[in-house]
């Protein structure tokens, strides 16, 4: 098990290399120039040339790439061109906020999805199912950009229970987490419901029923565990998406996360910062998927880490 | 059955565990966060649409960073509300020769850490900017500066390489104490300044908190500090204003569509004042079709700018006649005007050999996603006279790259913070083409224009200079390298209890240093 886990960890290396190579190529291929963004409209050509030299942007692309990889091998992500701070420091400042938001969003999603999915699955076609799935459709349909301000108006402005924006304590986290988590909760609840309905016709559930268990008891006692496997797969995939897709929520709630940092870096063609942010996102995605695999194993011992 | 019960108990336990783990995770994550209030009570909260990238005045590049920096740093001279230069750290100044400026500095001025201010700090600041290691955007603006010479602790001279009329603009950079570290290499994001505020906290992408500089004289009841909070979403900024969480927002922080809502809030006051931000369309003279004045004039006549200003911008702008706004000392509005006249536009196009059916004129129009709505309106207006426009939108960096490289037929853009008419040299002189690193992005060339704008830079006498720029404005309106669209109004929305705010044409927040705001305001509403 440990060996398998370590093997998966080692597989992160080629993924990281692929991501940095792709990011490096893409950001250098699109038009735009960090020197123009930094020196502005009135820069003299000599100053532009000097700065390109100082930042080693005048070197052939393969040499820049080699230099970037060599620095990365020493754990150096470089210096942000626009913010004049080490990229690692900027990521260290912003990543906890993104992690906090994504984690809280996921927690909210699970807390909503489990009861909803079970109610709908156990009462397929009944009023509980209709109500739960109605909520699910609503959750999927309402975009963050609309739900966020709606929650703000209700809970911050009208009721005065929660702060409007910014990052602080638990109270600051609730609204962005609910905004992030609602759509995912809806997807997870629908998946759990479908999974429970499908399992309802399985042989072992029929056996359980024939032994005298009620429809609902047979499904919940014997079917739920198996029904959760695809849900966990989905949680793994979506958790990575939560980390990388929090930009809209970060904008609405003035949340100082990595998504906003990346957007600013792209606009400024801040090559080192873009590369650092994308690498962080990509590695996070891979690690989250690894954790998902571990969860699989806990739920279904037949699954082994590949 | 016993086995079934045990298994179901396992499942329930397991499901509970997931739910509990989620709850614990939520609390643990929130526990990691620091539940700190944004700022001390009594501070005035100002919402900003984007975060300042730097505070150090030697490297500030964007408008928001500059707005914040000027609250912390004084400069030798400052542009006042009428657009004229006024003494700041310089008590007085004179120009004994066309290439020399002498500044007499104020005495008993201290930086916010208590260090006294002298001429050596000024010299250090300029040398630091000119040092290539600083990688300062402001170095390019000092190309005309030949030397900064200390006469004594409170007198210094600046010498320019040639007689350079707008030389006082060189003295508008914020001054930092000598021996301040290079930006990005220091522990603090900004050295101390002599301005009304000092940097108390810089939370990147969150907020900049400014407290009073203890060594700067201020009114006893003036605001004790400013909390400049970054709120990227325009609707949320409007909500914060309407709820009294935010006390002040202006210009880019206010979306035109939300102004009627804000105006309807009884506790808010909306103040509009003339602004100098200039919106325009630039033609590319590399394209042979656009070199034809009749085509450029046809396009100018085909655009209904009054309707655009009234509907799209909701009246928060004035239709422009040229680069300089009417408040500028060199402004002349007696130039060729292009009122909406589609019939005239069609006639000019026909005279130039274009017709909607036989030989339609098809042009590419470059803009950013923010400029798309305007582009679509202009596309519809030009279609009526038989011109087809292909709109290309790119995010800012790509658009800017295309603009700088002359990769467009028509492009829409804006100039922010225009003060001195020297700007005409930057954008219309034939030596300032993109190939030469300049801002004459359409490669416009007219020897008469070159002669005028170069004379405008070299003439010190303001009366003669004003006459030169009158001719420049008339020639540019007749020649049409740009179609002038509008000048943005400055719009500020703030709590009615706030007194002392005075709008500046360039959007400066400096008057807030003397503003008074009752301490019982609801600055930061926290959760109960």
GROMACS .gro file of N, CA, C and O in nm, chain A residues 31-32 36 38-45 47 51 54 83-85 90 93-94 100 103-104 107 110-111 114 152-153 156-157 160-161 163-165 167-171 173 213 220-222 224-225 228 232 251-252 254 256 260 267 269 299, chain B residues 1 4-5 7-8 11 14-15 18-19 22-23 26-27 29-30 33-35 59 134-137 139-140 183-184 204-206 229-233 236 239-240 243 245 395-398 400-401 404 415 423 426 436-437 439 441 525 527-528:
model
  464
   31UNK      N    1   0.017   3.674  -2.778
   31UNK     CA    2   0.074   3.808  -2.789
   31UNK      C    3   0.074   3.878  -2.652
   31UNK      O    4   0.003   3.838  -2.561
   32UNK      N    5   0.152   3.982  -2.641
   32UNK     CA    6   0.161   4.055  -2.513
   32UNK      C    7   0.300   4.038  -2.457
   32UNK      O    8   0.369   3.942  -2.489
   36UNK      N    9   0.626   4.563  -2.178
   36UNK     CA   10   0.533   4.671  -2.217
   36UNK      C   11   0.438   4.699  -2.102
   36UNK      O   12   0.409   4.814  -2.071
   38UNK      N   13   0.489   4.658  -1.793
   38UNK     CA   14   0.556   4.714  -1.676
   38UNK      C   15   0.610   4.855  -1.702
   38UNK      O   16   0.599   4.943  -1.618
   39UNK      N   17   0.667   4.877  -1.821
   39UNK     CA   18   0.728   5.007  -1.847
   39UNK      C   19   0.630   5.108  -1.906
   39UNK      O   20   0.659   5.227  -1.910
   40UNK      N   21   0.517   5.061  -1.956
   40UNK     CA   22   0.411   5.153  -1.994
   40UNK      C   23   0.428   5.216  -2.131
   40UNK      O   24   0.514   5.178  -2.211
   41UNK      N   25   0.343   5.317  -2.157
   41UNK     CA   26   0.331   5.378  -2.289
   41UNK      C   27   0.453   5.458  -2.332
   41UNK      O   28   0.479   5.475  -2.450
   42UNK      N   29   0.526   5.513  -2.236
   42UNK     CA   30   0.627   5.612  -2.272
   42UNK      C   31   0.771   5.560  -2.262
   42UNK      O   32   0.866   5.638  -2.262
   43UNK      N   33   0.788   5.430  -2.250
   43UNK     CA   34   0.923   5.375  -2.232
   43UNK      C   35   1.007   5.394  -2.358
   43UNK      O   36   0.959   5.377  -2.470
   44UNK      N   37   1.134   5.429  -2.336
   44UNK     CA   38   1.227   5.442  -2.449
   44UNK      C   39   1.266   5.303  -2.497
   44UNK      O   40   1.279   5.211  -2.415
   45UNK      N   41   1.286   5.285  -2.629
   45UNK     CA   42   1.324   5.153  -2.680
   45UNK      C   43   1.446   5.095  -2.609
   45UNK      O   44   1.454   4.975  -2.585
   47UNK      N   45   1.537   5.141  -2.298
   47UNK     CA   46   1.497   5.089  -2.166
   47UNK      C   47   1.425   4.956  -2.181
   47UNK      O   48   1.442   4.865  -2.100
   51UNK      N   49   1.552   4.614  -2.019
   51UNK     CA   50   1.471   4.535  -1.926
   51UNK      C   51   1.450   4.393  -1.979
   51UNK      O   52   1.451   4.298  -1.902
   54UNK      N   53   1.756   4.225  -1.883
   54UNK     CA   54   1.764   4.198  -1.738
   54UNK      C   55   1.675   4.080  -1.698
   54UNK      O   56   1.710   4.001  -1.611
   83UNK      N   57   0.471   4.238  -0.959
   83UNK     CA   58   0.456   4.268  -0.816
   83UNK      C   59   0.590   4.273  -0.743
   83UNK      O   60   0.595   4.302  -0.624
   84UNK      N   61   0.699   4.239  -0.811
   84UNK     CA   62   0.834   4.251  -0.756
   84UNK      C   63   0.854   4.172  -0.626
   84UNK      O   64   0.923   4.216  -0.536
   85UNK      N   65   0.784   4.064  -0.613
   85UNK     CA   66   0.798   3.978  -0.496
   85UNK      C   67   0.823   3.836  -0.546
   85UNK      O   68   0.785   3.801  -0.657
   90UNK      N   69   0.410   3.503  -0.297
   90UNK     CA   70   0.274   3.542  -0.339
   90UNK      C   71   0.179   3.423  -0.334
   90UNK      O   72   0.064   3.436  -0.292
   93UNK      N   73   0.091   3.346   0.016
   93UNK     CA   74  -0.006   3.443   0.070
   93UNK      C   75  -0.149   3.412   0.025
   93UNK      O   76  -0.244   3.431   0.099
   94UNK      N   77  -0.162   3.368  -0.102
   94UNK     CA   78  -0.296   3.355  -0.160
   94UNK      C   79  -0.353   3.213  -0.153
   94UNK      O   80  -0.475   3.197  -0.154
  100UNK      N   81  -0.898   2.725   0.169
  100UNK     CA   82  -1.001   2.743   0.270
  100UNK      C   83  -1.139   2.749   0.205
  100UNK      O   84  -1.234   2.681   0.247
  103UNK      N   85  -1.224   2.405   0.036
  103UNK     CA   86  -1.253   2.305   0.140
  103UNK      C   87  -1.389   2.329   0.201
  103UNK      O   88  -1.470   2.236   0.219
  104UNK      N   89  -1.417   2.454   0.230
  104UNK     CA   90  -1.546   2.487   0.291
  104UNK      C   91  -1.659   2.462   0.192
  104UNK      O   92  -1.767   2.412   0.229
  107UNK      N   93  -1.722   2.095   0.185
  107UNK     CA   94  -1.790   2.053   0.307
  107UNK      C   95  -1.939   2.085   0.300
  107UNK      O   96  -2.024   2.002   0.333
  110UNK      N   97  -2.115   1.847   0.054
  110UNK     CA   98  -2.138   1.712   0.108
  110UNK      C   99  -2.252   1.715   0.210
  110UNK      O  100  -2.340   1.628   0.210
  111UNK      N  101  -2.250   1.818   0.293
  111UNK     CA  102  -2.354   1.827   0.397
  111UNK      C  103  -2.494   1.840   0.336
  111UNK      O  104  -2.591   1.792   0.392
  114UNK      N  105  -2.562   1.470   0.080
  114UNK     CA  106  -2.588   1.337   0.138
  114UNK      C  107  -2.735   1.319   0.177
  114UNK      O  108  -2.801   1.226   0.129
  152UNK      N  109  -2.593   3.746  -0.029
  152UNK     CA  110  -2.545   3.867   0.039
  152UNK      C  111  -2.661   3.955   0.081
  152UNK      O  112  -2.666   4.004   0.194
  153UNK      N  113  -2.754   3.977  -0.014
  153UNK     CA  114  -2.866   4.067   0.014
  153UNK      C  115  -2.948   4.010   0.130
  153UNK      O  116  -2.986   4.083   0.223
  156UNK      N  117  -2.666   3.918   0.464
  156UNK     CA  118  -2.580   4.026   0.513
  156UNK      C  119  -2.657   4.156   0.528
  156UNK      O  120  -2.652   4.220   0.632
  157UNK      N  121  -2.731   4.191   0.421
  157UNK     CA  122  -2.792   4.323   0.423
  157UNK      C  123  -2.926   4.323   0.496
  157UNK      O  124  -2.950   4.408   0.582
  160UNK      N  125  -2.858   4.087   0.840
  160UNK     CA  126  -2.741   4.136   0.914
  160UNK      C  127  -2.670   4.027   0.991
  160UNK      O  128  -2.601   4.054   1.090
  161UNK      N  129  -2.684   3.901   0.948
  161UNK     CA  130  -2.622   3.791   1.021
  161UNK      C  131  -2.475   3.770   0.986
  161UNK      O  132  -2.398   3.726   1.071
  163UNK      N  133  -2.109   3.886   0.750
  163UNK     CA  134  -2.042   3.997   0.680
  163UNK      C  135  -2.056   3.984   0.528
  163UNK      O  136  -2.073   3.873   0.477
  164UNK      N  137  -2.049   4.098   0.461
  164UNK     CA  138  -2.077   4.102   0.317
  164UNK      C  139  -1.962   4.043   0.237
  164UNK      O  140  -1.981   3.956   0.151
  165UNK      N  141  -1.842   4.092   0.260
  165UNK     CA  142  -1.727   4.049   0.178
  165UNK      C  143  -1.602   4.034   0.264
  165UNK      O  144  -1.602   4.065   0.383
  167UNK      N  145  -1.216   3.834   0.376
  167UNK     CA  146  -1.176   3.711   0.442
  167UNK      C  147  -1.149   3.741   0.588
  167UNK      O  148  -1.083   3.841   0.619
  168UNK      N  149  -1.202   3.658   0.676
  168UNK     CA  150  -1.181   3.680   0.819
  168UNK      C  151  -1.207   3.551   0.892
  168UNK      O  152  -1.143   3.450   0.865
  169UNK      N  153  -1.303   3.550   0.982
  169UNK     CA  154  -1.332   3.429   1.060
  169UNK      C  155  -1.437   3.342   0.993
  169UNK      O  156  -1.462   3.354   0.873
  170UNK      N  157  -1.499   3.257   1.074
  170UNK     CA  158  -1.598   3.162   1.024
  170UNK      C  159  -1.713   3.233   0.951
  170UNK      O  160  -1.757   3.191   0.844
  171UNK      N  161  -1.755   3.345   1.011
  171UNK     CA  162  -1.870   3.416   0.954
  171UNK      C  163  -1.842   3.461   0.811
  171UNK      O  164  -1.930   3.459   0.726
  173UNK      N  165  -1.670   3.310   0.598
  173UNK     CA  166  -1.656   3.194   0.509
  173UNK      C  167  -1.791   3.138   0.463
  173UNK      O  168  -1.800   3.075   0.357
  213UNK      N  169  -3.680  -0.735   0.480
  213UNK     CA  170  -3.652  -0.592   0.502
  213UNK      C  171  -3.744  -0.507   0.416
  213UNK      O  172  -3.781  -0.548   0.306
  220UNK      N  173  -3.106   0.140   0.204
  220UNK     CA  174  -3.015   0.220   0.284
  220UNK      C  175  -2.910   0.134   0.354
  220UNK      O  176  -2.794   0.171   0.362
  221UNK      N  177  -2.953   0.017   0.403
  221UNK     CA  178  -2.859  -0.064   0.478
  221UNK      C  179  -2.760  -0.137   0.387
  221UNK      O  180  -2.646  -0.157   0.423
  222UNK      N  181  -2.807  -0.179   0.271
  222UNK     CA  182  -2.719  -0.259   0.185
  222UNK      C  183  -2.673  -0.187   0.060
  222UNK      O  184  -2.569  -0.222   0.003
  224UNK      N  185  -2.645   0.173   0.012
  224UNK     CA  186  -2.585   0.306   0.022
  224UNK      C  187  -2.434   0.305   0.001
  224UNK      O  188  -2.379   0.388  -0.071
  225UNK      N  189  -2.369   0.206   0.062
  225UNK     CA  190  -2.223   0.202   0.052
  225UNK      C  191  -2.177   0.192  -0.094
  225UNK      O  192  -2.087   0.264  -0.137
  228UNK      N  193  -2.228   0.505  -0.299
  228UNK     CA  194  -2.140   0.618  -0.273
  228UNK      C  195  -2.014   0.618  -0.361
  228UNK      O  196  -1.951   0.722  -0.376
  232UNK      N  197  -1.812   0.947  -0.477
  232UNK     CA  198  -1.677   0.986  -0.433
  232UNK      C  199  -1.590   1.019  -0.555
  232UNK      O  200  -1.510   1.113  -0.552
  251UNK      N  201  -1.411   3.675  -0.686
  251UNK     CA  202  -1.440   3.812  -0.731
  251UNK      C  203  -1.560   3.869  -0.656
  251UNK      O  204  -1.556   3.983  -0.608
  252UNK      N  205  -1.667   3.791  -0.646
  252UNK     CA  206  -1.790   3.842  -0.585
  252UNK      C  207  -1.765   3.877  -0.438
  252UNK      O  208  -1.807   3.982  -0.390
  254UNK      N  209  -1.482   3.933  -0.282
  254UNK     CA  210  -1.353   4.000  -0.257
  254UNK      C  211  -1.260   3.908  -0.178
  254UNK      O  212  -1.199   3.950  -0.080
  256UNK      N  213  -0.931   3.703  -0.131
  256UNK     CA  214  -0.797   3.719  -0.188
  256UNK      C  215  -0.730   3.585  -0.219
  256UNK      O  216  -0.630   3.546  -0.157
  260UNK      N  217  -0.772   3.497  -0.835
  260UNK     CA  218  -0.760   3.639  -0.866
  260UNK      C  219  -0.615   3.675  -0.896
  260UNK      O  220  -0.587   3.756  -0.985
  267UNK      N  221  -0.313   3.904  -1.711
  267UNK     CA  222  -0.331   4.037  -1.771
  267UNK      C  223  -0.199   4.112  -1.784
  267UNK      O  224  -0.179   4.187  -1.878
  269UNK      N  225   0.088   3.968  -1.820
  269UNK     CA  226   0.186   3.879  -1.884
  269UNK      C  227   0.305   3.856  -1.790
  269UNK      O  228   0.420   3.861  -1.832
  299UNK      N  229  -1.376   0.283   0.085
  299UNK     CA  230  -1.516   0.249   0.061
  299UNK      C  231  -1.528   0.110   0.000
  299UNK      O  232  -1.615   0.032   0.037
  307UNK      N  233  -2.959  -1.183   0.946
  307UNK     CA  234  -3.019  -1.055   0.986
  307UNK      C  235  -2.925  -0.976   1.075
  307UNK      O  236  -2.908  -0.854   1.058
  310UNK      N  237  -2.681  -0.822   0.865
  310UNK     CA  238  -2.738  -0.704   0.798
  310UNK      C  239  -2.743  -0.585   0.891
  310UNK      O  240  -2.709  -0.473   0.853
  311UNK      N  241  -2.781  -0.606   1.015
  311UNK     CA  242  -2.789  -0.494   1.111
  311UNK      C  243  -2.652  -0.432   1.136
  311UNK      O  244  -2.638  -0.311   1.145
  313UNK      N  245  -2.398  -0.440   0.938
  313UNK     CA  246  -2.353  -0.367   0.818
  313UNK      C  247  -2.423  -0.232   0.807
  313UNK      O  248  -2.360  -0.130   0.776
  314UNK      N  249  -2.553  -0.234   0.836
  314UNK     CA  250  -2.625  -0.107   0.825
  314UNK      C  251  -2.573  -0.008   0.929
  314UNK      O  252  -2.561   0.112   0.901
  317UNK      N  253  -2.266   0.137   0.794
  317UNK     CA  254  -2.293   0.237   0.689
  317UNK      C  255  -2.335   0.369   0.751
  317UNK      O  256  -2.285   0.476   0.715
  320UNK      N  257  -2.049   0.530   0.901
  320UNK     CA  258  -1.959   0.581   0.797
  320UNK      C  259  -2.013   0.711   0.735
  320UNK      O  260  -1.940   0.808   0.716
  321UNK      N  261  -2.144   0.710   0.705
  321UNK     CA  262  -2.206   0.830   0.647
  321UNK      C  263  -2.198   0.947   0.745
  321UNK      O  264  -2.171   1.061   0.708
  324UNK      N  265  -1.855   1.095   0.747
  324UNK     CA  266  -1.829   1.188   0.636
  324UNK      C  267  -1.890   1.325   0.668
  324UNK      O  268  -1.826   1.429   0.653
  325UNK      N  269  -2.014   1.322   0.714
  325UNK     CA  270  -2.082   1.448   0.744
  325UNK      C  271  -2.009   1.524   0.856
  325UNK      O  272  -1.986   1.644   0.846
  328UNK      N  273  -1.695   1.670   0.733
  328UNK     CA  274  -1.721   1.791   0.655
  328UNK      C  275  -1.741   1.910   0.748
  328UNK      O  276  -1.686   2.019   0.725
  329UNK      N  277  -1.820   1.888   0.856
  329UNK     CA  278  -1.845   1.998   0.949
  329UNK      C  279  -1.716   2.040   1.019
  329UNK      O  280  -1.683   2.160   1.027
  332UNK      N  281  -1.498   2.231   0.792
  332UNK     CA  282  -1.548   2.368   0.774
  332UNK      C  283  -1.503   2.457   0.889
  332UNK      O  284  -1.451   2.567   0.869
  333UNK      N  285  -1.520   2.406   1.010
  333UNK     CA  286  -1.481   2.486   1.127
  333UNK      C  287  -1.329   2.502   1.136
  333UNK      O  288  -1.278   2.608   1.169
  335UNK      N  289  -1.112   2.494   0.895
  335UNK     CA  290  -1.066   2.588   0.792
  335UNK      C  291  -1.092   2.731   0.835
  335UNK      O  292  -1.008   2.818   0.821
  336UNK      N  293  -1.211   2.752   0.889
  336UNK     CA  294  -1.243   2.889   0.930
  336UNK      C  295  -1.159   2.929   1.051
  336UNK      O  296  -1.126   3.045   1.068
  339UNK      N  297  -0.836   3.105   0.977
  339UNK     CA  298  -0.840   3.244   0.933
  339UNK      C  299  -0.829   3.337   1.053
  339UNK      O  300  -0.865   3.303   1.164
  340UNK      N  301  -0.778   3.454   1.024
  340UNK     CA  302  -0.761   3.553   1.130
  340UNK      C  303  -0.885   3.640   1.135
  340UNK      O  304  -0.912   3.714   1.039
  341UNK      N  305  -0.964   3.635   1.240
  341UNK     CA  306  -1.084   3.716   1.246
  341UNK      C  307  -1.051   3.860   1.286
  341UNK      O  308  -1.085   3.906   1.394
  365UNK      N  309   0.790   5.334  -0.831
  365UNK     CA  310   0.754   5.230  -0.928
  365UNK      C  311   0.604   5.221  -0.958
  365UNK      O  312   0.563   5.140  -1.040
  440UNK      N  313   1.638   4.947  -1.055
  440UNK     CA  314   1.506   4.970  -0.994
  440UNK      C  315   1.394   4.923  -1.086
  440UNK      O  316   1.284   4.895  -1.040
  441UNK      N  317   1.424   4.911  -1.216
  441UNK     CA  318   1.324   4.869  -1.316
  441UNK      C  319   1.197   4.955  -1.303
  441UNK      O  320   1.086   4.904  -1.295
  442UNK      N  321   1.216   5.087  -1.299
  442UNK     CA  322   1.102   5.176  -1.275
  442UNK      C  323   1.037   5.221  -1.405
  442UNK      O  324   1.105   5.262  -1.499
  443UNK      N  325   0.905   5.218  -1.404
  443UNK     CA  326   0.827   5.270  -1.518
  443UNK      C  327   0.850   5.420  -1.533
  443UNK      O  328   0.835   5.476  -1.641
  445UNK      N  329   1.124   5.587  -1.512
  445UNK     CA  330   1.252   5.623  -1.572
  445UNK      C  331   1.229   5.683  -1.711
  445UNK      O  332   1.294   5.781  -1.749
  446UNK      N  333   1.135   5.624  -1.785
  446UNK     CA  334   1.108   5.672  -1.921
  446UNK      C  335   1.059   5.817  -1.918
  446UNK      O  336   1.091   5.895  -2.008
  489UNK      N  337   1.259   4.897  -0.447
  489UNK     CA  338   1.128   4.832  -0.431
  489UNK      C  339   1.137   4.682  -0.461
  489UNK      O  340   1.201   4.640  -0.557
  490UNK      N  341   1.072   4.604  -0.376
  490UNK     CA  342   1.076   4.459  -0.393
  490UNK      C  343   1.188   4.394  -0.315
  490UNK      O  344   1.189   4.274  -0.294
  510UNK      N  345  -0.220   4.231   0.042
  510UNK     CA  346  -0.228   4.223  -0.105
  510UNK      C  347  -0.362   4.169  -0.150
  510UNK      O  348  -0.410   4.069  -0.096
  511UNK      N  349  -0.424   4.234  -0.247
  511UNK     CA  350  -0.553   4.194  -0.304
  511UNK      C  351  -0.669   4.207  -0.205
  511UNK      O  352  -0.781   4.167  -0.235
  512UNK      N  353  -0.643   4.256  -0.084
  512UNK     CA  354  -0.752   4.271   0.014
  512UNK      C  355  -0.776   4.418   0.047
  512UNK      O  356  -0.884   4.470   0.021
  535UNK      N  357  -1.037   4.934   0.046
  535UNK     CA  358  -1.069   4.791   0.035
  535UNK      C  359  -1.090   4.751  -0.111
  535UNK      O  360  -1.159   4.822  -0.185
  536UNK      N  361  -1.031   4.639  -0.149
  536UNK     CA  362  -1.044   4.591  -0.287
  536UNK      C  363  -1.172   4.508  -0.298
  536UNK      O  364  -1.186   4.404  -0.234
  537UNK      N  365  -1.267   4.559  -0.377
  537UNK     CA  366  -1.394   4.488  -0.400
  537UNK      C  367  -1.413   4.479  -0.551
  537UNK      O  368  -1.457   4.574  -0.615
  538UNK      N  369  -1.380   4.365  -0.611
  538UNK     CA  370  -1.379   4.359  -0.758
  538UNK      C  371  -1.518   4.365  -0.822
  538UNK      O  372  -1.530   4.409  -0.934
  539UNK      N  373  -1.622   4.322  -0.751
  539UNK     CA  374  -1.754   4.313  -0.815
  539UNK      C  375  -1.829   4.446  -0.804
  539UNK      O  376  -1.851   4.497  -0.693
  542UNK      N  377  -2.143   4.446  -0.577
  542UNK     CA  378  -2.111   4.440  -0.434
  542UNK      C  379  -2.063   4.577  -0.384
  542UNK      O  380  -2.098   4.619  -0.273
  545UNK      N  381  -2.367   4.771  -0.326
  545UNK     CA  382  -2.436   4.726  -0.205
  545UNK      C  383  -2.365   4.780  -0.081
  545UNK      O  384  -2.429   4.823   0.015
  546UNK      N  385  -2.232   4.776  -0.081
  546UNK     CA  386  -2.157   4.826   0.035
  546UNK      C  387  -2.182   4.975   0.056
  546UNK      O  388  -2.192   5.022   0.169
  549UNK      N  389  -2.541   5.031   0.190
  549UNK     CA  390  -2.559   4.987   0.329
  549UNK      C  391  -2.473   5.067   0.426
  549UNK      O  392  -2.472   5.040   0.546
  551UNK      N  393  -2.157   5.052   0.454
  551UNK     CA  394  -2.034   4.980   0.491
  551UNK      C  395  -1.915   5.054   0.430
  551UNK      O  396  -1.813   5.073   0.494
  701UNK      N  397  -0.829   4.013  -2.462
  701UNK     CA  398  -0.804   4.065  -2.327
  701UNK      C  399  -0.694   4.170  -2.335
  701UNK      O  400  -0.624   4.179  -2.435
  702UNK      N  401  -0.680   4.249  -2.228
  702UNK     CA  402  -0.603   4.373  -2.233
  702UNK      C  403  -0.462   4.355  -2.289
  702UNK      O  404  -0.420   4.430  -2.377
  703UNK      N  405  -0.388   4.254  -2.241
  703UNK     CA  406  -0.247   4.243  -2.280
  703UNK      C  407  -0.232   4.219  -2.430
  703UNK      O  408  -0.145   4.276  -2.495
  704UNK      N  409  -0.320   4.135  -2.486
  704UNK     CA  410  -0.313   4.107  -2.629
  704UNK      C  411  -0.355   4.231  -2.709
  704UNK      O  412  -0.293   4.268  -2.807
  706UNK      N  413  -0.336   4.538  -2.613
  706UNK     CA  414  -0.233   4.640  -2.598
  706UNK      C  415  -0.115   4.610  -2.691
  706UNK      O  416  -0.057   4.701  -2.752
  707UNK      N  417  -0.083   4.482  -2.704
  707UNK     CA  418   0.025   4.441  -2.793
  707UNK      C  419  -0.011   4.477  -2.938
  707UNK      O  420   0.071   4.532  -3.012
  710UNK      N  421   0.005   4.860  -2.981
  710UNK     CA  422   0.142   4.910  -2.985
  710UNK      C  423   0.211   4.873  -3.116
  710UNK      O  424   0.299   4.944  -3.162
  721UNK      N  425  -0.701   5.788  -2.312
  721UNK     CA  426  -0.586   5.846  -2.244
  721UNK      C  427  -0.633   5.898  -2.109
  721UNK      O  428  -0.731   5.971  -2.101
  729UNK      N  429   0.125   6.602  -2.452
  729UNK     CA  430   0.069   6.474  -2.498
  729UNK      C  431   0.056   6.470  -2.650
  729UNK      O  432   0.071   6.365  -2.713
  732UNK      N  433   0.354   6.327  -2.805
  732UNK     CA  434   0.364   6.182  -2.783
  732UNK      C  435   0.281   6.103  -2.885
  732UNK      O  436   0.321   5.994  -2.926
  742UNK      N  437   0.949   5.329  -3.336
  742UNK     CA  438   1.045   5.404  -3.256
  742UNK      C  439   1.011   5.396  -3.107
  742UNK      O  440   1.070   5.467  -3.026
  743UNK      N  441   0.917   5.312  -3.072
  743UNK     CA  442   0.879   5.295  -2.931
  743UNK      C  443   0.781   5.400  -2.884
  743UNK      O  444   0.759   5.417  -2.765
  745UNK      N  445   0.403   5.651  -2.918
  745UNK     CA  446   0.259   5.628  -2.906
  745UNK      C  447   0.178   5.682  -3.023
  745UNK      O  448   0.057   5.692  -3.013
  747UNK      N  449   0.036   5.558  -3.269
  747UNK     CA  450   0.010   5.417  -3.301
  747UNK      C  451  -0.044   5.397  -3.442
  747UNK      O  452  -0.035   5.289  -3.497
  831UNK      N  453  -1.921   4.657   0.930
  831UNK     CA  454  -2.025   4.585   1.001
  831UNK      C  455  -1.980   4.440   1.012
  831UNK      O  456  -1.957   4.374   0.912
  833UNK      N  457  -2.020   4.042   1.177
  833UNK     CA  458  -2.128   3.949   1.214
  833UNK      C  459  -2.151   3.952   1.363
  833UNK      O  460  -2.057   3.968   1.440
  834UNK      N  461  -2.277   3.939   1.408
  834UNK     CA  462  -2.303   3.939   1.551
  834UNK      C  463  -2.244   3.815   1.617
  834UNK      O  464  -2.224   3.715   1.553
   0.00000   0.00000   0.00000
